[in-house]
Coordinates of C-alpha atoms and ligand atoms in Angstrom, one line a residue:
M1 CA 5.7 49.8 -54.5
S2 CA 7.2 52.6 -52.5
A3 CA 8.1 56.0 -53.9
D4 CA 11.9 55.3 -53.4
N5 CA 12.0 52.4 -55.7
A6 CA 9.3 53.6 -58.1
R7 CA 11.9 53.9 -60.9
Q8 CA 13.6 50.6 -60.3
E9 CA 13.0 47.7 -62.7
V10 CA 11.0 45.0 -60.9
C11 CA 9.9 41.6 -62.3
F12 CA 6.8 39.7 -61.4
F13 CA 6.2 36.1 -62.5
G14 CA 3.0 34.4 -63.4
A15 CA 1.9 32.0 -66.1
G16 CA 2.2 33.0 -69.7
A17 CA -1.4 32.7 -71.0
S18 CA -1.3 34.3 -74.4
P19 CA 2.0 34.7 -76.3
G20 CA 3.3 38.0 -77.4
I21 CA 5.0 41.1 -75.9
A22 CA 3.3 44.3 -75.0
R23 CA 4.7 47.6 -73.7
G24 CA 2.8 50.5 -72.3
K25 CA 1.2 52.2 -69.3
I26 CA -1.0 50.1 -67.1
H27 CA -4.6 50.6 -65.9
V28 CA -5.2 48.8 -62.6
V29 CA -8.6 47.4 -61.7
R30 CA -8.6 45.8 -58.3
D31 CA -12.3 45.0 -58.0
E32 CA -15.7 46.4 -58.7
L33 CA -14.9 49.4 -56.4
D34 CA -11.9 50.2 -58.6
D35 CA -14.1 50.2 -61.7
V36 CA -16.8 52.6 -60.8
P37 CA -17.7 55.1 -63.6
R38 CA -17.8 58.8 -62.6
Y39 CA -19.9 61.3 -64.6
R40 CA -21.7 64.6 -63.9
I41 CA -25.5 64.7 -63.5
A42 CA -27.8 67.7 -63.9
P43 CA -30.0 68.7 -60.9
S44 CA -33.0 67.5 -62.9
Q45 CA -31.5 64.0 -62.8
I46 CA -31.2 63.8 -59.0
A47 CA -34.6 62.2 -58.6
D48 CA -33.7 59.5 -61.1
E49 CA -30.5 58.8 -59.4
I50 CA -32.3 58.4 -56.0
G51 CA -34.7 56.0 -57.7
R52 CA -31.8 53.9 -59.0
F53 CA -30.2 54.0 -55.6
E54 CA -33.4 52.8 -53.8
A55 CA -34.0 50.0 -56.4
A56 CA -30.4 48.8 -55.9
L57 CA -30.8 48.8 -52.1
I58 CA -34.0 46.7 -52.4
Q59 CA -32.3 44.3 -54.9
T60 CA -29.3 44.0 -52.6
R61 CA -31.5 43.3 -49.6
M62 CA -33.3 40.5 -51.6
Q63 CA -30.0 39.0 -52.7
I64 CA -28.7 38.9 -49.1
L65 CA -32.0 37.4 -47.8
K66 CA -31.8 34.7 -50.6
M67 CA -28.2 33.9 -49.8
Q68 CA -29.0 33.8 -46.0
Q69 CA -31.8 31.4 -46.6
R70 CA -29.6 29.1 -48.8
I71 CA -26.8 29.1 -46.2
A72 CA -29.3 28.4 -43.4
E73 CA -30.7 25.4 -45.3
S74 CA -27.3 24.0 -46.4
I75 CA -25.0 24.9 -43.4
G76 CA -27.2 26.1 -40.5
A77 CA -28.9 29.1 -39.0
K78 CA -25.9 30.1 -37.0
D79 CA -23.7 30.7 -40.0
A80 CA -26.6 32.4 -41.9
A81 CA -26.8 34.9 -39.0
I82 CA -23.5 36.5 -40.3
F83 CA -25.7 38.1 -43.0
D84 CA -27.8 40.0 -40.4
A85 CA -24.9 42.5 -40.3
H86 CA -25.0 42.9 -44.1
L87 CA -28.8 43.6 -43.9
L88 CA -28.1 46.3 -41.4
V89 CA -25.8 48.0 -43.8
V90 CA -28.5 48.4 -46.5
E91 CA -30.8 49.9 -43.8
D92 CA -28.1 52.2 -42.3
R93 CA -29.7 55.7 -42.2
T94 CA -26.4 57.5 -41.6
L95 CA -25.0 56.0 -44.7
I96 CA -28.1 56.5 -46.9
D97 CA -28.8 60.1 -45.8
E98 CA -25.2 61.1 -46.5
V99 CA -25.5 59.6 -50.0
L100 CA -28.7 61.6 -50.6
R101 CA -27.2 64.8 -49.3
K102 CA -24.0 64.5 -51.4
L103 CA -26.0 63.6 -54.5
E104 CA -27.6 67.1 -54.2
T105 CA -24.5 69.0 -53.4
D106 CA -21.8 67.2 -55.6
L107 CA -23.8 66.3 -58.7
W108 CA -21.9 63.1 -59.5
N109 CA -23.6 59.8 -60.5
V110 CA -25.0 57.8 -57.6
E111 CA -22.6 54.8 -57.8
W112 CA -19.6 57.2 -57.5
V113 CA -21.2 59.1 -54.6
F114 CA -22.2 55.9 -52.8
Q115 CA -18.7 54.5 -53.2
E116 CA -17.1 57.6 -51.8
V117 CA -19.4 57.7 -48.8
A118 CA -19.2 54.0 -48.1
T119 CA -15.4 53.9 -48.4
R120 CA -15.0 56.8 -46.0
Y121 CA -17.5 55.3 -43.6
A122 CA -15.7 51.9 -43.6
A123 CA -12.3 53.6 -43.3
T124 CA -13.5 55.5 -40.2
L125 CA -14.9 52.3 -38.5
S126 CA -11.8 50.3 -39.3
K127 CA -9.6 52.8 -37.4
I128 CA -11.6 52.5 -34.2
D129 CA -10.0 50.2 -31.7
D130 CA -13.0 47.9 -31.4
P131 CA -13.2 44.4 -33.0
Y132 CA -17.0 44.7 -33.5
L133 CA -16.7 48.0 -35.4
R134 CA -13.8 46.7 -37.5
E135 CA -15.9 43.8 -38.6
R136 CA -18.6 46.3 -39.5
A137 CA -16.2 48.0 -41.8
L138 CA -15.6 44.7 -43.7
D139 CA -19.4 44.2 -43.9
I140 CA -19.8 47.7 -45.4
Q141 CA -17.1 47.0 -48.1
D142 CA -18.8 43.7 -49.0
V143 CA -22.3 45.1 -49.2
C144 CA -20.9 48.2 -51.0
K145 CA -19.6 46.0 -53.9
R146 CA -23.0 44.3 -54.2
V147 CA -24.9 47.6 -54.3
I148 CA -22.6 49.0 -56.9
R149 CA -22.9 45.9 -59.0
N150 CA -26.6 46.2 -58.8
L151 CA -26.5 49.9 -59.6
Q152 CA -24.5 49.2 -62.7
G153 CA -26.9 46.4 -63.6
K154 CA -25.8 44.7 -66.8
A155 CA -23.7 47.7 -67.8
P156 CA -20.3 46.7 -69.2
R157 CA -17.4 47.2 -66.8
A158 CA -16.1 50.7 -66.8
F159 CA -12.6 49.8 -68.0
L160 CA -14.0 48.5 -71.2
A161 CA -14.8 52.1 -72.1
L162 CA -11.1 53.3 -71.9
T163 CA -10.0 54.7 -75.2
E164 CA -6.3 55.2 -74.6
P165 CA -4.0 52.2 -75.3
H166 CA -3.2 50.5 -72.0
I167 CA -2.2 47.2 -70.4
L168 CA -5.0 46.0 -68.2
V169 CA -3.9 44.8 -64.8
A170 CA -7.0 43.3 -63.1
H171 CA -7.8 41.1 -60.1
N172 CA -9.9 38.8 -62.3
L173 CA -11.5 38.8 -65.7
T174 CA -14.5 36.9 -66.8
P175 CA -14.7 35.4 -70.3
S176 CA -17.4 38.0 -71.1
D177 CA -15.0 40.8 -70.0
T178 CA -12.3 39.5 -72.3
A179 CA -14.8 38.9 -75.1
S180 CA -15.8 42.5 -75.0
M181 CA -12.3 43.9 -75.3
N182 CA -11.0 46.1 -78.0
K183 CA -7.6 45.1 -79.2
K184 CA -6.8 48.6 -80.3
H185 CA -7.0 49.8 -76.7
V186 CA -6.0 46.7 -74.7
L187 CA -2.4 46.0 -75.5
G188 CA -2.0 43.3 -72.9
I189 CA -3.6 41.7 -69.9
A190 CA -2.2 40.7 -66.4
T191 CA -4.4 39.2 -63.7
D192 CA -4.0 38.2 -60.1
L193 CA -6.2 35.1 -60.6
G194 CA -6.7 32.6 -63.4
S195 CA -4.7 30.0 -65.2
R196 CA -3.9 29.0 -68.8
T197 CA -7.1 27.0 -69.2
S198 CA -9.5 29.6 -67.8
H199 CA -11.8 30.8 -70.5
A200 CA -10.6 34.4 -70.1
A201 CA -7.1 33.2 -71.0
I202 CA -8.4 31.1 -73.9
M203 CA -10.3 34.2 -75.2
A204 CA -7.1 36.4 -74.9
R205 CA -5.3 33.9 -77.2
S206 CA -8.1 34.0 -79.7
L207 CA -8.0 37.8 -79.7
N208 CA -4.2 37.7 -79.9
I209 CA -3.8 39.9 -76.8
P210 CA -0.6 39.0 -74.9
A211 CA -1.6 37.9 -71.3
I212 CA -0.2 36.7 -68.0
V213 CA -2.4 35.1 -65.4
G214 CA -1.9 33.9 -61.8
L215 CA 0.2 36.9 -60.7
H216 CA -1.4 36.5 -57.2
D217 CA -1.4 40.0 -55.8
I218 CA -0.1 42.1 -58.6
T219 CA -3.0 44.6 -58.4
A220 CA -2.0 45.4 -54.8
K221 CA 1.5 46.2 -55.9
L222 CA 1.0 48.4 -58.9
E223 CA -0.6 51.7 -59.7
T224 CA -2.4 53.0 -62.8
G225 CA 0.1 54.9 -65.0
Q226 CA 3.2 52.8 -64.4
Y227 CA 5.1 51.7 -67.5
V228 CA 5.6 47.9 -68.0
L229 CA 6.8 45.3 -70.5
L230 CA 4.6 42.2 -70.5
D231 CA 6.0 39.0 -71.8
G232 CA 3.0 36.6 -72.4
I233 CA 5.2 33.7 -73.4
D234 CA 7.4 33.4 -70.3
G235 CA 4.8 35.0 -68.0
V236 CA 7.0 37.9 -66.9
L237 CA 5.7 41.4 -66.1
I238 CA 8.5 43.9 -65.9
V239 CA 7.7 47.2 -64.3
N240 CA 9.9 50.2 -65.2
P241 CA 12.0 48.2 -67.7
T242 CA 15.5 49.6 -68.2
A243 CA 16.9 50.5 -71.6
E244 CA 18.9 47.3 -71.5
T245 CA 15.8 45.2 -70.9
L246 CA 13.9 46.9 -73.6
A247 CA 16.8 46.3 -76.1
K248 CA 17.0 42.6 -75.0
Y249 CA 13.3 42.2 -75.7
A250 CA 13.5 43.9 -79.0
E251 CA 16.1 41.3 -80.0
I252 CA 13.9 38.4 -78.7
E253 CA 11.0 39.8 -80.6
S254 CA 12.8 40.0 -83.8
K255 CA 14.0 36.3 -83.4
R256 CA 10.4 35.3 -82.6
A257 CA 9.1 37.2 -85.6
K258 CA 11.5 35.2 -87.9
V259 CA 10.2 31.9 -86.5
V260 CA 6.6 33.1 -87.0
A261 CA 7.4 34.1 -90.6
Q262 CA 9.0 30.7 -91.3
L263 CA 5.9 29.0 -89.8
K264 CA 3.6 31.1 -92.0
E265 CA 5.2 29.3 -95.0
L266 CA 3.6 26.1 -93.8
R267 CA 0.1 27.5 -94.3
E268 CA -0.7 25.7 -97.5
T269 CA 1.0 22.4 -96.5
T270 CA -0.8 19.5 -94.8
S271 CA -0.2 18.2 -91.4
T272 CA 1.1 14.8 -92.3
T273 CA 3.8 13.0 -90.3
R274 CA 7.1 12.0 -91.8
D275 CA 5.7 8.5 -92.4
G276 CA 2.7 9.8 -94.2
R277 CA -0.1 9.8 -91.5
H278 CA -2.5 12.7 -92.0
I279 CA -3.6 14.3 -88.7
V280 CA -6.5 16.6 -89.1
L281 CA -5.4 19.9 -87.7
S282 CA -8.3 22.3 -86.9
A283 CA -8.8 25.4 -84.8
N284 CA -11.0 26.4 -82.0
I285 CA -13.2 29.6 -82.2
E286 CA -15.3 31.5 -79.8
L287 CA -16.7 34.2 -82.0
P288 CA -17.6 34.2 -85.7
E289 CA -14.9 36.8 -86.5
D290 CA -12.3 34.3 -85.3
V291 CA -12.7 32.4 -88.6
E292 CA -10.3 34.7 -90.4
A293 CA -7.4 33.6 -88.2
V294 CA -8.3 30.0 -88.7
F295 CA -7.4 30.0 -92.4
A296 CA -4.7 32.6 -92.0
N297 CA -2.9 30.1 -89.8
G298 CA -3.5 27.1 -92.1
A299 CA -6.0 25.1 -90.2
E300 CA -8.2 22.6 -92.0
G301 CA -11.5 23.6 -90.4
I302 CA -13.0 24.2 -87.0
G303 CA -12.8 21.5 -84.4
L304 CA -14.6 23.4 -81.7
Y305 CA -16.9 26.3 -82.0
R306 CA -17.7 27.5 -78.4
T307 CA -21.2 28.8 -79.1
E308 CA -21.8 29.9 -75.6
F309 CA -20.1 33.2 -76.3
L310 CA -23.2 34.0 -78.4
Y311 CA -25.1 34.0 -75.1
L312 CA -22.8 36.3 -73.1
N313 CA -23.0 40.1 -72.7
R314 CA -26.7 40.5 -73.6
N315 CA -30.1 40.7 -72.0
T316 CA -32.1 38.4 -74.1
L317 CA -31.4 34.9 -75.4
P318 CA -30.4 34.6 -79.0
T319 CA -33.3 33.6 -81.2
E320 CA -33.3 30.6 -83.6
E321 CA -33.1 33.0 -86.5
E322 CA -30.1 34.9 -85.1
Q323 CA -28.3 31.7 -84.3
Y324 CA -29.1 30.2 -87.7
E325 CA -27.7 33.3 -89.4
T326 CA -24.5 33.2 -87.3
Y327 CA -23.9 29.5 -87.8
R328 CA -24.8 29.7 -91.5
Q329 CA -22.3 32.5 -92.1
V330 CA -19.5 30.6 -90.3
A331 CA -20.4 27.3 -92.1
E332 CA -20.3 29.1 -95.5
R333 CA -16.8 30.5 -94.8
V334 CA -15.5 27.2 -93.5
R335 CA -16.9 24.8 -96.2
P336 CA -15.8 22.4 -97.5
H337 CA -13.9 21.9 -94.3
P338 CA -15.7 20.7 -91.2
L339 CA -17.3 23.0 -88.7
I340 CA -17.9 21.3 -85.4
I341 CA -20.5 23.2 -83.5
R342 CA -20.5 22.5 -79.8
T343 CA -23.9 23.1 -78.2
F344 CA -23.6 25.8 -75.6
D345 CA -21.6 25.2 -72.5
L346 CA -22.7 27.8 -70.1
G347 CA -21.9 27.5 -66.4
G348 CA -18.5 27.0 -64.7
D349 CA -16.6 30.2 -65.4
K350 CA -18.9 31.3 -68.2
L351 CA -22.0 32.9 -66.9
A352 CA -24.6 34.6 -69.0
A353 CA -25.8 36.8 -66.2
G354 CA -28.3 38.7 -68.3
T355 CA -30.2 35.7 -69.6
V356 CA -29.7 32.5 -67.8
D357 CA -29.6 32.4 -64.0
M358 CA -26.8 30.0 -62.9
T359 CA -25.3 32.3 -60.3
D360 CA -24.5 31.5 -56.7
E361 CA -23.6 27.9 -57.0
L362 CA -21.2 26.6 -54.5
N363 CA -19.3 24.5 -57.0
P364 CA -20.0 25.9 -60.5
F365 CA -17.7 23.6 -62.3
L366 CA -19.4 20.6 -60.7
G367 CA -22.8 22.2 -61.1
W368 CA -25.5 23.2 -63.5
R369 CA -23.4 23.4 -66.6
A370 CA -23.6 22.6 -70.4
I371 CA -25.7 19.6 -71.3
R372 CA -27.0 19.4 -67.8
F373 CA -28.6 22.8 -68.1
C374 CA -29.7 22.1 -71.7
L375 CA -31.6 18.9 -70.8
E376 CA -33.6 20.7 -68.2
N377 CA -34.2 23.7 -70.5
I378 CA -35.3 21.8 -73.6
D379 CA -36.8 24.9 -75.3
I380 CA -33.5 26.8 -75.2
F381 CA -31.7 23.6 -76.2
K382 CA -34.0 22.9 -79.1
T383 CA -33.8 26.5 -80.3
Q384 CA -30.1 26.0 -80.7
L385 CA -30.3 22.6 -82.2
S386 CA -32.8 23.7 -84.8
A387 CA -30.6 26.6 -85.8
I388 CA -27.6 24.3 -86.2
L389 CA -29.6 21.8 -88.2
R390 CA -30.9 24.5 -90.6
A391 CA -27.3 25.8 -91.1
S392 CA -26.1 22.2 -91.9
T393 CA -27.3 22.5 -95.5
V394 CA -24.7 25.1 -96.3
G395 CA -21.5 23.5 -95.1
N396 CA -19.9 20.5 -93.5
V397 CA -21.5 20.9 -90.1
K398 CA -21.1 18.5 -87.2
I399 CA -22.6 18.7 -83.8
M400 CA -21.1 17.8 -80.4
F401 CA -22.4 17.7 -76.9
P402 CA -20.3 19.0 -74.0
M403 CA -20.0 17.6 -70.5
I404 CA -21.4 14.2 -71.2
S405 CA -21.1 12.1 -68.1
G406 CA -22.8 8.9 -69.1
L407 CA -25.0 7.0 -71.5
D408 CA -28.4 8.2 -70.5
E409 CA -27.4 11.8 -70.9
L410 CA -25.9 11.2 -74.3
R411 CA -29.0 9.2 -75.5
R412 CA -31.3 11.9 -74.3
A413 CA -29.3 14.6 -76.1
I414 CA -29.4 12.5 -79.3
E415 CA -33.1 12.0 -78.8
V416 CA -33.8 15.7 -78.5
L417 CA -31.8 16.3 -81.7
A418 CA -33.9 13.6 -83.5
E419 CA -37.1 15.4 -82.3
C420 CA -35.7 18.7 -83.8
K421 CA -34.9 17.0 -87.1
E422 CA -38.4 15.5 -87.2
E423 CA -40.1 18.9 -86.4
L424 CA -38.0 20.6 -89.2
R425 CA -38.9 17.9 -91.7
K426 CA -42.6 18.2 -90.9
A427 CA -42.3 21.9 -91.5
E428 CA -40.5 21.1 -94.8
I429 CA -37.3 22.9 -93.7
D430 CA -34.2 21.5 -95.3
I431 CA -31.4 20.0 -93.3
A432 CA -28.3 18.0 -94.4
D433 CA -28.9 14.3 -95.1
K434 CA -26.1 13.2 -92.8
I435 CA -24.8 15.2 -89.8
E436 CA -22.1 13.7 -87.7
V437 CA -22.8 13.8 -84.0
G438 CA -20.0 13.6 -81.4
A439 CA -19.6 13.5 -77.7
M440 CA -17.0 15.6 -75.8
I441 CA -15.2 13.3 -73.5
E442 CA -14.2 15.6 -70.6
I443 CA -15.5 13.9 -67.5
P444 CA -13.7 10.9 -66.1
S445 CA -16.9 8.8 -66.0
A446 CA -17.3 9.3 -69.7
A447 CA -13.6 8.4 -70.3
I448 CA -14.0 5.2 -68.3
S449 CA -17.2 4.2 -70.1
A450 CA -15.9 5.4 -73.5
N451 CA -16.5 2.0 -75.0
V452 CA -20.2 2.3 -74.3
L453 CA -20.5 5.9 -75.5
A454 CA -18.6 5.2 -78.7
R455 CA -21.4 3.0 -80.0
E456 CA -23.8 5.9 -80.0
V457 CA -21.8 8.6 -81.8
D458 CA -19.7 9.3 -84.9
F459 CA -16.7 10.8 -83.1
F460 CA -15.2 11.8 -79.8
S461 CA -13.6 15.1 -79.1
I462 CA -11.5 15.1 -75.9
G463 CA -11.8 18.2 -73.7
T464 CA -8.6 17.9 -71.9
N465 CA -9.1 21.2 -70.1
D466 CA -11.9 19.8 -68.1
L467 CA -10.8 16.1 -68.2
I468 CA -7.6 17.1 -66.3
Q469 CA -9.4 19.3 -63.8
Y470 CA -11.9 16.6 -63.0
A471 CA -9.4 13.7 -63.0
L472 CA -6.9 15.4 -60.8
A473 CA -9.5 17.5 -58.7
V474 CA -7.6 20.7 -59.7
D475 CA -9.9 23.7 -60.4
R476 CA -8.7 24.8 -63.8
V477 CA -9.0 28.5 -63.0
N478 CA -7.4 28.5 -59.6
E479 CA -3.9 29.9 -59.8
K480 CA -3.0 28.6 -56.3
I481 CA -3.0 25.0 -57.5
A482 CA -2.0 25.6 -61.1
H483 CA 1.2 23.6 -60.4
L484 CA -0.9 20.5 -59.7
Y485 CA -2.7 20.8 -63.1
E486 CA -0.5 18.3 -64.9
P487 CA -1.5 17.1 -68.4
T488 CA 1.2 14.4 -68.2
H489 CA -0.1 12.9 -65.0
P490 CA 0.0 9.1 -65.5
A491 CA -3.7 9.0 -64.7
V492 CA -4.4 11.5 -67.5
V493 CA -2.3 9.5 -70.0
R494 CA -4.2 6.3 -69.1
L495 CA -7.6 8.0 -69.5
L496 CA -6.5 9.4 -72.9
K497 CA -5.5 6.0 -74.0
M498 CA -8.7 4.4 -72.8
I499 CA -10.7 7.0 -74.8
A500 CA -8.6 6.6 -78.0
D501 CA -8.7 2.8 -77.9
A502 CA -12.4 2.7 -77.3
A503 CA -13.0 5.0 -80.2
H504 CA -10.9 3.0 -82.6
A505 CA -12.4 -0.3 -81.4
N506 CA -15.8 1.1 -82.5
N507 CA -14.5 2.5 -85.7
I508 CA -15.0 6.2 -84.9
W509 CA -12.5 9.0 -85.0
V510 CA -11.1 10.8 -82.0
G511 CA -9.7 14.2 -81.6
V512 CA -8.4 16.5 -78.8
C513 CA -9.8 20.0 -78.6
G514 CA -8.5 21.1 -75.2
E515 CA -5.4 23.2 -74.7
M516 CA -3.2 20.1 -74.6
A517 CA -3.7 19.9 -78.4
G518 CA -1.7 23.1 -78.8
D519 CA 1.2 22.2 -76.6
I520 CA 3.9 21.0 -79.0
A521 CA 5.8 19.3 -76.1
L522 CA 2.9 16.9 -76.0
T523 CA 2.3 16.4 -79.7
P524 CA 4.4 13.1 -79.7
L525 CA 2.3 11.8 -76.9
L526 CA -1.0 12.6 -78.6
L527 CA 0.1 11.1 -81.9
G528 CA 1.4 8.0 -80.2
L529 CA -2.0 7.6 -78.4
G530 CA -3.6 7.5 -81.9
M531 CA -5.4 10.9 -82.0
D532 CA -6.9 11.5 -85.5
E533 CA -7.5 15.2 -85.0
L534 CA -6.0 18.1 -83.0
S535 CA -7.9 21.3 -82.6
T536 CA -6.3 24.3 -80.9
S537 CA -6.2 28.1 -80.8
A538 CA -5.6 29.4 -84.4
M539 CA -2.4 31.1 -83.4
L540 CA -0.9 27.8 -82.3
V541 CA -1.8 25.9 -85.4
P542 CA 1.5 26.6 -87.4
R543 CA 3.6 25.3 -84.5
V544 CA 1.6 22.1 -84.1
K545 CA 1.7 21.6 -87.9
R546 CA 5.5 21.8 -87.8
A547 CA 5.6 19.3 -84.9
V548 CA 3.3 16.9 -86.7
Q549 CA 5.4 17.1 -89.9
S550 CA 8.6 16.4 -88.0
L551 CA 7.4 13.3 -86.2
A552 CA 6.8 9.7 -87.3
I553 CA 4.1 7.5 -85.8
P554 CA 6.2 4.5 -84.7
E555 CA 8.5 6.7 -82.6
C556 CA 5.5 8.3 -81.0
R557 CA 3.9 4.9 -80.2
E558 CA 7.1 3.8 -78.7
L559 CA 7.1 6.9 -76.5
V560 CA 3.6 6.0 -75.3
E561 CA 4.7 2.5 -74.5
E562 CA 7.5 3.9 -72.4
T563 CA 5.5 6.5 -70.7
L564 CA 2.9 4.0 -69.6
K565 CA 5.7 2.5 -67.5
L566 CA 6.6 5.8 -65.9
D567 CA 5.1 6.8 -62.5
T568 CA 5.3 10.6 -62.4
P569 CA 4.1 13.5 -64.5
S570 CA 7.7 15.0 -64.6
E571 CA 9.2 11.8 -65.9
I572 CA 6.6 11.6 -68.6
L573 CA 7.0 15.2 -69.6
A574 CA 10.7 14.9 -69.7
R575 CA 10.4 11.9 -72.1
C576 CA 8.0 13.8 -74.3
L577 CA 10.3 16.9 -74.4
E578 CA 13.2 14.7 -75.3
L579 CA 11.5 13.5 -78.5
A580 CA 10.1 17.0 -79.3
D581 CA 13.5 18.5 -78.8
K582 CA 15.1 16.0 -81.1
H583 CA 12.8 17.0 -84.0
Y584 CA 11.9 20.7 -83.4
G585 CA 13.9 22.0 -80.6
D586 CA 14.1 25.4 -82.2
L587 CA 10.3 25.8 -81.5
L588 CA 10.5 24.8 -77.8
G589 CA 12.6 27.7 -76.5
Ligands
LIG1 C1 -12.1 21.4 -72.7 O1 -12.7 21.2 -71.6 O2 -11.0 20.9 -72.9 C2 -12.7 22.1 -73.8 C3 -12.2 22.1 -75.0 O3 -13.9 22.9 -73.5 P1 -13.8 24.2 -72.7 O4 -12.4 24.6 -72.5 O5 -14.7 25.2 -73.4 O6 -14.4 23.7 -71.4
LIG2 MG1 -14.8 21.7 -71.4

């Protein structure tokens, strides 16, 4: 934004990812280079800083060589040669000597010095009228990011250390970044990338931090210190809001607060339809401390505990004892209601960089993720299963496996669970007599063969976040194609029907734990399809409860019959909205 219009109100539109309104000054983080910590060092620390620098250069060199080798094998030697220029950067004496000199004269930490020198060097090259040298400038920037990432090692990102309240405007956030945030300081989040079903967005909802994702290039347009109003419901970021806008939002907020207060009164009521059908309404959690919000919002238990968050932001794997303690405490607080523990689903957009090496996959969402990783790392898998089994004695614990794609995989997971049970029994360690085991149905192949899988388990939980991305081939975290991510696509509705019918034909229950379960526009569709359980972010539970209480099953079934005759996502959505609007239009606005 130019200085002329710096004071003008400007609106930016993205996708509302976590409801709520935040106001405050922004802190902009464009990428790693924008997030480099700066601190003074004593002359006696120079040698250590040089040591860190050398180690980071060696590590960077190894990473580039590894990447080069992989590209050479998969694509060809010609493309791999691009990385020769990157290798030259880590060996560039002018650059390295300048860093060493400035370390001695300036006495700042080495990542700060390196960043300064490399940025200046790249800027000089990019100004020279020579295509080769301009390319070199890009290489330097690329390698610079890598060196800084290596220098920082597993250190938390610098913005996490900010202590003033701010609205974070970032290019991208990982689920681990979001999980480490302090609500007292981070008033709101706005990102260039991401979508509603990215795990960073899911985490923001759990933490109750208003968020907007998919703002494309917002970090390039704003500067740290600007004042904004962030509307996480409609996905609008308003820079320099006028007094009029602030007043309008104050009014909107007070209306929303009234609706929230009315919904709070439903806390003790059950989620039963007008015609008396009870739908189990549970909540999803990522961290043990989320349990409080589960009951504050009137959920009946936990339908999805995303245990992989226990593996993030650390340097060692969680031990069986640590996991047992965590699961036991959660189970104790949730009993007698069910606690469905999903075995860890690392991979995709959730990487535990410090403990499990899954990096540098070309297609992480189609890669070494969840049960696929577990079945090849049986020791890590068994450690978790044993911890869950031990915790099963204190509550109503159920286990489910993520990313099941077919029968062999499911049977193998159940077999490993049986081995763990046997080992615990032999060691005379108590476990519950009966523990329900479920499969997440989130891959189209599992949906299509649901009738086969249903015979092996006690329940199905449908992970619509993934099911939709795989069925429609739409990356769930890519904001560029977010408009193609359509839960009411006729293909998705048919898959959901297949899964629900297969479950009921085999006398097992079926629930939905993806974000679709929290979208009240779609509650009529899910009830009509026969879902027995809905599990969603705790903050959305009261709205879903009101929706369930307002509907009757026959009208929902009729809706499904009609939608199966419709050909487009928008027609199906319009029909769902019609029924939702008839019964709880006040909640839809
Ligand atoms: C899903 O895929 O819908 C799901 C609930 O699991 P996750 O979002 O953690 O992948
Ligand atoms: Mg999933």
